[in-house]
């Protein structure tokens, strides 16, 4: 009797595992990228594709999966308890889904550590998450025309008395994993001659953030912004370097920006390389840039 | 004093409490699921490593050995990160995702973490099962063979049932370890208890009425999470100890 | 997997992996030192004749073993951070957290070792005029070494694997976190797979010899016990 029970359990579990495998292959095919099954004459989507000029793909039974930020007020912010998202990038995603005729839009919080990986794995259709367009990234993903331009700066504890880039020499600087800030900061500092003879490599691919150590200036990488803010409160790092719009969330009365801002950061909508969504999204963004829709969003969320 | 009162507001705030308790639910379900599936895979691996010794089947022995050694000697977190990119995405229904209160991509993410956890746990369980198999006296095999049982029959009818009975306490301890290991999923998804605790710590000023976090917030939130983990694991470890006791007495009564 | 340019990216960033390996090894060694000290102290306390030390040791072990290391690390890091103490780095926090966590496990190993030595031994020692402390350090503990070494080495392997516990709060310090930072890095993400392979291989190279050693010792011990039991039985 006991044996039978065990066997039954094993069988059940094995079936579960098989089910898993089945699910997964289904899951892959249902993303719009590969599952472009229907060009059928759905009147709804036909109307949609007309006004957005898409390739005529039918998304009416699909959900647009968008990766967004959850801790950047104004861009992408999620109330953790209610689960509601708000911000300019959220609105942008909703508009894209609506224009392309998706049934619905679904948001997923991404960090620097997960955004590209989820895009690669097909879990997300696009990423609208203060994602800076760079030459290196363009090799791996498609980007739309920038919808917002920000600059990098550095936040410090006012009590530490750092006011400009000179003060950062020999300090530990907190940056986010997968971000461009460390490279840009090192570049700006070396151009100003603050790092002696050091010059940053031509390509950011050759820049080694975690072993960087010039005149005692070092970088510490964190998986998420709040962790950097806390580490600065803890004194583990002396400065917090990311895009200014993100830093604004962590600016308190005891903290101040340094005088310098540098390296304009262009935020774009990222999609998989050669995804069928790349072109229509690009069209929408350029359209909204020229007709003032995006400017409207920027002023609505007080980002200017 | 005021700071502590502010922090305590988070416990009396029903929303925060419910949010964390849901996390505990995820933790427990994930751990149980991982151990059950890990037991299936682990048993297969253990059998392959122990008994696939003939020339034809020895390849399975080496495969199982390689699997076990690779997963035992690398950290879980590595597999969680690798899984993020390379494991299959499971698409669940919209109703299911609504019921769990996570987006479908978040569930896909969570499942990738769980797969990593299952793969990792199964290598540990394989060694536990192997220990159990090795503890069965050789005489049992010989007796079974002499009665005309084949190797499969011997294993399925005689050896495995005894093995499973013997390793139940060790498996329960493994559940405790796995409950703790689920916390590594916090690095990629906010669903289980530790991820949620971390999340609330980041935004605690919204509930305490202060402009930044206080030490007392950390104490209250981590303390709460500690109590939840402890309640579950301590209960389990008490069960383990109770089960192990009669086993020690057995030889005396025989 | 074999594209040369991707492996070149990994090679250009070798310093990340070297630094990561060094901090993982430092964390592991320093954590182990703390864990050994705590483990021996609490292991002795748990075999003490009086009740209070036994209870204290029990509470420590139960509390630490039943809560996740990451939670303990998070608590330690943030509670020190927000109390206004400066300069408590993630590396230091990781060392302390690992030490406290594995100390609980090692104390259980030590306790099991001590109880495996027959009572008659210490009774004999007392009768020869040895004090309790002398008995413990001269008679009992040396005999336990043989029994506790294999599980101890297993603890060391677990400790090395657990060095990634600081990533969430403290940032990329250890090898796995740095591998992840490399894998998602702006310029390096295209070589993510290669980075993970390297990180995994380094870990394997460190842990595999240790865990193999542990299981060899364990088997040898078992076999010796079995053969000595047989001999006794034959008598």
Tab-separated table of N, CA, C and O in Angstrom, chain B residues 46-154:
chain	number	residue	atom	x	y	z
B	46	UNK	N	20.249	9.725	-7.401
B	46	UNK	CA	20.920	8.848	-6.442
B	46	UNK	C	20.950	7.416	-6.965
B	46	UNK	O	21.973	6.733	-6.878
B	47	UNK	N	19.813	6.951	-7.515
B	47	UNK	CA	19.766	5.590	-8.057
B	47	UNK	C	20.772	5.446	-9.193
B	47	UNK	O	21.511	4.462	-9.266
B	48	UNK	N	20.817	6.466	-10.069
B	48	UNK	CA	21.744	6.391	-11.198
B	48	UNK	C	23.184	6.355	-10.711
B	48	UNK	O	23.992	5.567	-11.191
B	49	UNK	N	23.481	7.207	-9.719
B	49	UNK	CA	24.868	7.265	-9.262
B	49	UNK	C	25.273	5.981	-8.543
B	49	UNK	O	26.423	5.567	-8.590
B	50	UNK	N	24.305	5.353	-7.876
B	50	UNK	CA	24.648	4.168	-7.088
B	50	UNK	C	24.628	2.867	-7.890
B	50	UNK	O	25.439	2.000	-7.655
B	51	UNK	N	23.645	2.739	-8.788
B	51	UNK	CA	23.413	1.400	-9.347
B	51	UNK	C	23.626	1.288	-10.848
B	51	UNK	O	23.503	0.198	-11.394
B	52	UNK	N	23.881	2.394	-11.549
B	52	UNK	CA	24.152	2.276	-12.988
B	52	UNK	C	25.625	1.951	-13.173
B	52	UNK	O	26.406	2.774	-13.632
B	53	UNK	N	26.001	0.734	-12.809
B	53	UNK	CA	27.421	0.419	-12.827
B	53	UNK	C	27.810	-0.503	-13.980
B	53	UNK	O	28.983	-0.686	-14.240
B	54	UNK	N	26.803	-1.088	-14.644
B	54	UNK	CA	27.162	-1.989	-15.737
B	54	UNK	C	27.676	-1.170	-16.917
B	54	UNK	O	27.461	0.039	-16.991
B	55	UNK	N	28.342	-1.814	-17.827
B	55	UNK	CA	29.006	-1.115	-18.920
B	55	UNK	C	28.047	-0.241	-19.721
B	55	UNK	O	28.362	0.874	-20.103
B	56	UNK	N	26.841	-0.804	-19.953
B	56	UNK	CA	25.869	-0.088	-20.786
B	56	UNK	C	25.371	1.180	-20.117
B	56	UNK	O	25.100	2.175	-20.765
B	57	UNK	N	25.182	1.106	-18.795
B	57	UNK	CA	24.501	2.208	-18.122
B	57	UNK	C	25.454	3.140	-17.387
B	57	UNK	O	25.019	4.126	-16.801
B	58	UNK	N	26.750	2.850	-17.440
B	58	UNK	CA	27.673	3.605	-16.600
B	58	UNK	C	27.678	5.098	-16.959
B	58	UNK	O	27.949	5.950	-16.114
B	59	UNK	N	27.290	5.404	-18.192
B	59	UNK	CA	27.228	6.798	-18.608
B	59	UNK	C	26.272	7.591	-17.725
B	59	UNK	O	26.524	8.733	-17.352
B	60	UNK	N	25.131	6.938	-17.310
B	60	UNK	CA	24.173	7.618	-16.439
B	60	UNK	C	24.790	7.901	-15.078
B	60	UNK	O	24.524	8.913	-14.461
B	61	UNK	N	25.610	6.952	-14.633
B	61	UNK	CA	26.277	7.155	-13.359
B	61	UNK	C	27.146	8.412	-13.421
B	61	UNK	O	27.114	9.243	-12.527
B	62	UNK	N	27.889	8.535	-14.516
B	62	UNK	CA	28.776	9.692	-14.621
B	62	UNK	C	27.989	10.988	-14.766
B	62	UNK	O	28.338	12.005	-14.190
B	63	UNK	N	26.888	10.938	-15.520
B	63	UNK	CA	26.059	12.134	-15.671
B	63	UNK	C	25.501	12.574	-14.321
B	63	UNK	O	25.558	13.752	-13.960
B	64	UNK	N	24.965	11.588	-13.588
B	64	UNK	CA	24.390	11.922	-12.282
B	64	UNK	C	25.460	12.476	-11.355
B	64	UNK	O	25.241	13.467	-10.646
B	65	UNK	N	26.638	11.843	-11.372
B	65	UNK	CA	27.725	12.310	-10.514
B	65	UNK	C	28.110	13.740	-10.882
B	65	UNK	O	28.270	14.593	-10.001
B	66	UNK	N	28.232	13.991	-12.173
B	66	UNK	CA	28.611	15.340	-12.613
B	66	UNK	C	27.567	16.351	-12.153
B	66	UNK	O	27.901	17.407	-11.600
B	67	UNK	N	26.293	16.023	-12.354
B	67	UNK	CA	25.207	16.933	-11.950
B	67	UNK	C	25.310	17.241	-10.466
B	67	UNK	O	25.314	18.401	-10.044
B	68	UNK	N	25.407	16.168	-9.668
B	68	UNK	CA	25.420	16.363	-8.218
B	68	UNK	C	26.614	17.214	-7.797
B	68	UNK	O	26.483	18.174	-7.040
B	69	UNK	N	27.785	16.880	-8.328
B	69	UNK	CA	28.984	17.597	-7.892
B	69	UNK	C	28.963	19.049	-8.353
B	69	UNK	O	29.379	19.954	-7.631
B	70	UNK	N	28.473	19.297	-9.573
B	70	UNK	CA	28.435	20.676	-10.060
B	70	UNK	C	27.512	21.519	-9.186
B	70	UNK	O	27.883	22.600	-8.729
B	71	UNK	N	26.318	21.024	-8.910
B	71	UNK	CA	25.379	21.836	-8.135
B	71	UNK	C	25.773	21.931	-6.672
B	71	UNK	O	25.489	22.925	-6.014
B	72	UNK	N	26.438	20.890	-6.151
B	72	UNK	CA	26.822	20.940	-4.744
B	72	UNK	C	27.971	21.907	-4.511
B	72	UNK	O	28.162	22.393	-3.403
B	73	UNK	N	28.755	22.157	-5.543
B	73	UNK	CA	29.959	22.959	-5.338
B	73	UNK	C	29.885	24.356	-5.934
B	73	UNK	O	30.891	25.013	-6.116
B	74	UNK	N	28.682	24.766	-6.296
B	74	UNK	CA	28.501	26.146	-6.753
B	74	UNK	C	27.324	26.738	-5.986
B	74	UNK	O	26.432	26.010	-5.577
B	75	UNK	N	27.313	28.055	-5.773
B	75	UNK	CA	26.264	28.641	-4.947
B	75	UNK	C	24.916	28.727	-5.667
B	75	UNK	O	24.865	28.867	-6.900
B	76	UNK	N	23.873	28.667	-4.868
B	76	UNK	CA	22.518	28.800	-5.397
B	76	UNK	C	22.340	30.105	-6.170
B	76	UNK	O	21.698	30.158	-7.215
B	77	UNK	N	22.944	31.169	-5.644
B	77	UNK	CA	22.715	32.477	-6.258
B	77	UNK	C	23.216	32.512	-7.698
B	77	UNK	O	22.626	33.159	-8.548
B	78	UNK	N	24.299	31.796	-7.962
B	78	UNK	CA	24.808	31.725	-9.332
B	78	UNK	C	23.729	31.146	-10.241
B	78	UNK	O	23.478	31.663	-11.330
B	79	UNK	N	23.051	30.101	-9.774
B	79	UNK	CA	22.040	29.441	-10.607
B	79	UNK	C	20.809	30.311	-10.770
B	79	UNK	O	20.145	30.266	-11.803
B	80	UNK	N	20.523	31.092	-9.741
B	80	UNK	CA	19.381	32.007	-9.871
B	80	UNK	C	19.673	33.052	-10.946
B	80	UNK	O	18.840	33.333	-11.802
B	81	UNK	N	20.882	33.581	-10.927
B	81	UNK	CA	21.245	34.577	-11.936
B	81	UNK	C	21.288	33.957	-13.339
B	81	UNK	O	20.826	34.554	-14.309
B	82	UNK	N	21.854	32.759	-13.416
B	82	UNK	CA	21.924	32.096	-14.720
B	82	UNK	C	20.522	31.795	-15.223
B	82	UNK	O	20.193	32.017	-16.397
B	83	UNK	N	19.662	31.320	-14.306
B	83	UNK	CA	18.303	30.967	-14.672
B	83	UNK	C	17.524	32.135	-15.241
B	83	UNK	O	16.691	31.979	-16.132
B	84	UNK	N	17.827	33.313	-14.726
B	84	UNK	CA	17.156	34.536	-15.184
B	84	UNK	C	17.190	34.635	-16.704
B	84	UNK	O	16.222	35.031	-17.336
B	85	UNK	N	18.311	34.279	-17.294
B	85	UNK	CA	18.443	34.392	-18.742
B	85	UNK	C	18.128	33.075	-19.447
B	85	UNK	O	17.457	33.055	-20.475
B	86	UNK	N	18.601	31.968	-18.879
B	86	UNK	CA	18.625	30.748	-19.670
B	86	UNK	C	17.515	29.756	-19.357
B	86	UNK	O	17.331	28.799	-20.092
B	87	UNK	N	16.766	29.948	-18.256
B	87	UNK	CA	15.695	29.000	-17.975
B	87	UNK	C	14.443	29.392	-18.750
B	87	UNK	O	14.253	30.555	-19.075
B	88	UNK	N	13.576	28.416	-19.032
B	88	UNK	CA	12.363	28.718	-19.809
B	88	UNK	C	11.409	29.615	-19.033
B	88	UNK	O	11.350	29.556	-17.806
B	89	UNK	N	10.673	30.468	-19.757
B	89	UNK	CA	9.669	31.299	-19.093
B	89	UNK	C	8.337	30.588	-19.144
B	89	UNK	O	7.925	30.115	-20.190
B	90	UNK	N	7.700	30.532	-18.024
B	90	UNK	CA	6.388	29.901	-17.960
B	90	UNK	C	5.339	30.993	-18.023
B	90	UNK	O	5.406	31.962	-17.273
B	91	UNK	N	4.395	30.838	-18.934
B	91	UNK	CA	3.339	31.831	-19.047
B	91	UNK	C	2.111	31.310	-18.330
B	91	UNK	O	1.581	30.266	-18.681
B	92	UNK	N	1.682	32.018	-17.308
B	92	UNK	CA	0.504	31.564	-16.572
B	92	UNK	C	-0.707	32.377	-17.017
B	92	UNK	O	-0.575	33.400	-17.685
B	93	UNK	N	-1.874	31.900	-16.622
B	93	UNK	CA	-3.086	32.601	-17.033
B	93	UNK	C	-3.225	33.906	-16.250
B	93	UNK	O	-2.672	34.058	-15.163
B	94	UNK	N	-3.972	34.832	-16.829
B	94	UNK	CA	-4.152	36.142	-16.204
B	94	UNK	C	-4.857	36.005	-14.857
B	94	UNK	O	-4.546	36.728	-13.913
B	95	UNK	N	-5.782	35.028	-14.764
B	95	UNK	CA	-6.530	34.859	-13.507
B	95	UNK	C	-5.579	34.431	-12.394
B	95	UNK	O	-5.634	34.920	-11.275
B	96	UNK	N	-4.699	33.481	-12.761
B	96	UNK	CA	-3.734	32.977	-11.783
B	96	UNK	C	-2.844	34.114	-11.289
B	96	UNK	O	-2.586	34.247	-10.099
B	97	UNK	N	-2.409	34.954	-12.234
B	97	UNK	CA	-1.510	36.024	-11.846
B	97	UNK	C	-2.244	37.033	-10.971
B	97	UNK	O	-1.681	37.590	-10.036
B	98	UNK	N	-3.514	37.258	-11.251
B	98	UNK	CA	-4.287	38.195	-10.439
B	98	UNK	C	-4.463	37.635	-9.038
B	98	UNK	O	-4.366	38.350	-8.053
B	99	UNK	N	-4.700	36.309	-8.977
B	99	UNK	CA	-4.923	35.684	-7.682
B	99	UNK	C	-3.680	35.778	-6.802
B	99	UNK	O	-3.773	35.930	-5.589
B	100	UNK	N	-2.519	35.708	-7.432
B	100	UNK	CA	-1.275	35.781	-6.664
B	100	UNK	C	-0.864	37.223	-6.399
B	100	UNK	O	0.004	37.491	-5.588
B	101	UNK	N	-1.459	38.153	-7.132
B	101	UNK	CA	-1.110	39.556	-6.943
B	101	UNK	C	0.240	39.921	-7.535
B	101	UNK	O	0.877	40.864	-7.094
B	102	UNK	N	0.698	39.160	-8.521
B	102	UNK	CA	1.958	39.478	-9.190
B	102	UNK	C	1.685	39.558	-10.680
B	102	UNK	O	0.749	38.925	-11.168
B	103	UNK	N	2.498	40.308	-11.409
B	103	UNK	CA	2.319	40.331	-12.853
B	103	UNK	C	2.799	39.001	-13.427
B	103	UNK	O	3.518	38.258	-12.777
B	104	UNK	N	2.366	38.729	-14.672
B	104	UNK	CA	2.719	37.429	-15.236
B	104	UNK	C	4.223	37.289	-15.435
B	104	UNK	O	4.787	36.209	-15.294
B	105	UNK	N	4.873	38.394	-15.769
B	105	UNK	CA	6.323	38.337	-15.915
B	105	UNK	C	6.988	38.117	-14.566
B	105	UNK	O	7.981	37.400	-14.461
B	106	UNK	N	6.405	38.733	-13.532
B	106	UNK	CA	6.971	38.516	-12.201
B	106	UNK	C	6.858	37.054	-11.803
B	106	UNK	O	7.762	36.495	-11.185
B	107	UNK	N	5.731	36.425	-12.185
B	107	UNK	CA	5.576	35.002	-11.883
B	107	UNK	C	6.576	34.185	-12.695
B	107	UNK	O	7.199	33.258	-12.167
B	108	UNK	N	6.753	34.562	-13.962
B	108	UNK	CA	7.743	33.856	-14.785
B	108	UNK	C	9.124	33.951	-14.142
B	108	UNK	O	9.880	32.977	-14.084
B	109	UNK	N	9.417	35.140	-13.625
B	109	UNK	CA	10.695	35.393	-12.966
B	109	UNK	C	10.836	34.520	-11.725
B	109	UNK	O	11.859	33.878	-11.488
B	110	UNK	N	9.749	34.504	-10.957
B	110	UNK	CA	9.730	33.723	-9.727
B	110	UNK	C	9.942	32.244	-10.047
B	110	UNK	O	10.692	31.543	-9.373
B	111	UNK	N	9.277	31.772	-11.112
B	111	UNK	CA	9.391	30.360	-11.464
B	111	UNK	C	10.816	30.022	-11.878
B	111	UNK	O	11.337	28.956	-11.548
B	112	UNK	N	11.470	30.949	-12.547
B	112	UNK	CA	12.875	30.714	-12.884
B	112	UNK	C	13.703	30.548	-11.616
B	112	UNK	O	14.569	29.675	-11.535
B	113	UNK	N	13.419	31.400	-10.635
B	113	UNK	CA	14.109	31.271	-9.351
B	113	UNK	C	13.818	29.925	-8.713
B	113	UNK	O	14.704	29.278	-8.166
B	114	UNK	N	12.547	29.501	-8.808
B	114	UNK	CA	12.159	28.230	-8.199
B	114	UNK	C	12.845	27.064	-8.914
B	114	UNK	O	13.293	26.115	-8.275
B	115	UNK	N	12.947	27.149	-10.241
B	115	UNK	CA	13.635	26.074	-10.972
B	115	UNK	C	15.082	25.978	-10.497
B	115	UNK	O	15.589	24.883	-10.226
B	116	UNK	N	15.724	27.131	-10.354
B	116	UNK	CA	17.103	27.123	-9.857
B	116	UNK	C	17.153	26.464	-8.495
B	116	UNK	O	18.030	25.642	-8.207
B	117	UNK	N	16.191	26.808	-7.647
B	117	UNK	CA	16.142	26.245	-6.299
B	117	UNK	C	15.931	24.727	-6.350
B	117	UNK	O	16.548	23.971	-5.604
B	118	UNK	N	15.055	24.276	-7.251
B	118	UNK	CA	14.791	22.838	-7.381
B	118	UNK	C	16.050	22.105	-7.841
B	118	UNK	O	16.433	21.077	-7.279
B	119	UNK	N	16.707	22.659	-8.863
B	119	UNK	CA	17.916	22.013	-9.372
B	119	UNK	C	18.964	21.904	-8.273
B	119	UNK	O	19.609	20.871	-8.103
B	120	UNK	N	19.103	23.002	-7.520
B	120	UNK	CA	20.101	23.043	-6.467
B	120	UNK	C	19.739	22.064	-5.352
B	120	UNK	O	20.565	21.267	-4.906
B	121	UNK	N	18.467	22.117	-4.926
B	121	UNK	CA	18.030	21.256	-3.827
B	121	UNK	C	18.113	19.787	-4.205
B	121	UNK	O	18.435	18.936	-3.373
B	122	UNK	N	17.811	19.470	-5.487
B	122	UNK	CA	17.798	18.067	-5.872
B	122	UNK	C	19.187	17.452	-5.732
B	122	UNK	O	19.309	16.268	-5.424
B	123	UNK	N	20.245	18.257	-5.929
B	123	UNK	CA	21.585	17.688	-5.777
B	123	UNK	C	21.864	17.368	-4.315
B	123	UNK	O	22.512	16.380	-3.997
B	124	UNK	N	21.351	18.205	-3.419
B	124	UNK	CA	21.535	17.931	-1.990
B	124	UNK	C	20.729	16.706	-1.594
B	124	UNK	O	21.212	15.811	-0.898
B	125	UNK	N	19.478	16.655	-2.072
B	125	UNK	CA	18.615	15.526	-1.712
B	125	UNK	C	19.166	14.225	-2.298
B	125	UNK	O	19.078	13.164	-1.668
B	126	UNK	N	19.773	14.299	-3.486
B	126	UNK	CA	20.367	13.102	-4.074
B	126	UNK	C	21.374	12.488	-3.112
B	126	UNK	O	21.409	11.265	-2.922
B	127	UNK	N	22.176	13.336	-2.474
B	127	UNK	CA	23.163	12.809	-1.534
B	127	UNK	C	22.500	12.259	-0.283
B	127	UNK	O	22.972	11.278	0.301
B	128	UNK	N	21.385	12.884	0.121
B	128	UNK	CA	20.660	12.358	1.283
B	128	UNK	C	20.112	10.970	0.954
B	128	UNK	O	20.251	10.020	1.723
B	129	UNK	N	19.498	10.846	-0.227
B	129	UNK	CA	18.926	9.554	-0.631
B	129	UNK	C	20.030	8.513	-0.748
B	129	UNK	O	19.878	7.369	-0.327
B	130	UNK	N	21.154	8.945	-1.295
B	130	UNK	CA	22.272	8.005	-1.437
B	130	UNK	C	22.751	7.507	-0.072
B	130	UNK	O	23.044	6.319	0.095
B	131	UNK	N	22.800	8.426	0.886
B	131	UNK	CA	23.154	8.022	2.241
B	131	UNK	C	22.190	6.970	2.750
B	131	UNK	O	22.587	5.968	3.348
B	132	UNK	N	20.889	7.202	2.483
B	132	UNK	CA	19.866	6.243	2.897
B	132	UNK	C	20.039	4.901	2.211
B	132	UNK	O	19.949	3.843	2.829
B	133	UNK	N	20.315	4.948	0.913
B	133	UNK	CA	20.495	3.709	0.144
B	133	UNK	C	21.683	2.921	0.676
B	133	UNK	O	21.620	1.699	0.831
B	134	UNK	N	22.771	3.660	0.955
B	134	UNK	CA	23.978	2.976	1.409
B	134	UNK	C	23.813	2.357	2.779
B	134	UNK	O	24.563	1.459	3.155
B	135	UNK	N	22.823	2.867	3.553
B	135	UNK	CA	22.656	2.346	4.904
B	135	UNK	C	21.857	1.034	4.908
B	135	UNK	O	21.720	0.390	5.934
B	136	UNK	N	21.272	0.677	3.764
B	136	UNK	CA	20.536	-0.594	3.700
B	136	UNK	C	21.567	-1.721	3.593
B	136	UNK	O	22.392	-1.719	2.684
B	137	UNK	N	21.518	-2.681	4.509
B	137	UNK	CA	22.544	-3.738	4.498
B	137	UNK	C	22.545	-4.517	3.179
B	137	UNK	O	21.488	-4.741	2.593
B	138	UNK	N	23.733	-4.916	2.753
B	138	UNK	CA	23.880	-5.649	1.489
B	138	UNK	C	23.076	-6.936	1.496
B	138	UNK	O	22.584	-7.397	0.476
B	139	UNK	N	22.933	-7.520	2.694
B	139	UNK	CA	22.218	-8.785	2.816
B	139	UNK	C	20.820	-8.720	2.228
B	139	UNK	O	20.317	-9.696	1.664
B	140	UNK	N	20.192	-7.538	2.326
B	140	UNK	CA	18.837	-7.363	1.800
B	140	UNK	C	18.817	-7.608	0.302
B	140	UNK	O	17.891	-8.227	-0.222
B	141	UNK	N	19.839	-7.075	-0.380
B	141	UNK	CA	19.919	-7.279	-1.827
B	141	UNK	C	20.078	-8.760	-2.126
B	141	UNK	O	19.380	-9.329	-2.957
B	142	UNK	N	21.029	-9.360	-1.395
B	142	UNK	CA	21.325	-10.763	-1.664
B	142	UNK	C	20.104	-11.631	-1.432
B	142	UNK	O	19.780	-12.514	-2.237
B	143	UNK	N	19.391	-11.316	-0.338
B	143	UNK	CA	18.187	-12.089	-0.033
B	143	UNK	C	17.169	-11.933	-1.155
B	143	UNK	O	16.559	-12.908	-1.606
B	144	UNK	N	17.010	-10.687	-1.628
B	144	UNK	CA	16.026	-10.438	-2.682
B	144	UNK	C	16.406	-11.169	-3.961
B	144	UNK	O	15.568	-11.801	-4.610
B	145	UNK	N	17.702	-11.072	-4.321
B	145	UNK	CA	18.148	-11.763	-5.542
B	145	UNK	C	17.885	-13.258	-5.431
B	145	UNK	O	17.447	-13.906	-6.373
B	146	UNK	N	18.162	-13.813	-4.244
B	146	UNK	CA	18.011	-15.258	-4.075
B	146	UNK	C	16.550	-15.668	-4.237
B	146	UNK	O	16.243	-16.791	-4.584
B	147	UNK	N	15.627	-14.713	-3.977
B	147	UNK	CA	14.203	-15.002	-4.162
B	147	UNK	C	13.767	-14.752	-5.601
B	147	UNK	O	12.573	-14.776	-5.898
B	148	UNK	N	14.718	-14.441	-6.471
B	148	UNK	CA	14.398	-14.256	-7.875
B	148	UNK	C	13.980	-12.839	-8.243
B	148	UNK	O	13.468	-12.601	-9.335
B	149	UNK	N	14.189	-11.875	-7.349
B	149	UNK	CA	13.894	-10.480	-7.681
B	149	UNK	C	14.976	-9.930	-8.605
B	149	UNK	O	16.152	-10.223	-8.430
B	150	UNK	N	14.577	-9.116	-9.572
B	150	UNK	CA	15.550	-8.397	-10.385
B	150	UNK	C	15.997	-7.158	-9.644
B	150	UNK	O	15.467	-6.832	-8.579
B	151	UNK	N	16.967	-6.416	-10.222
B	151	UNK	CA	17.493	-5.233	-9.543
B	151	UNK	C	16.413	-4.171	-9.389
B	151	UNK	O	16.279	-3.538	-8.343
B	152	UNK	N	15.580	-3.997	-10.448
B	152	UNK	CA	14.537	-2.980	-10.395
B	152	UNK	C	13.526	-3.313	-9.301
B	152	UNK	O	13.157	-2.463	-8.481
B	153	UNK	N	13.097	-4.582	-9.291
B	153	UNK	CA	12.131	-5.003	-8.270
B	153	UNK	C	12.711	-4.832	-6.877
B	153	UNK	O	12.041	-4.342	-5.969
B	154	UNK	N	13.967	-5.254	-6.725
B	154	UNK	CA	14.606	-5.143	-5.414
B	154	UNK	C	14.596	-3.698	-4.946
B	154	UNK	O	14.240	-3.395	-3.803
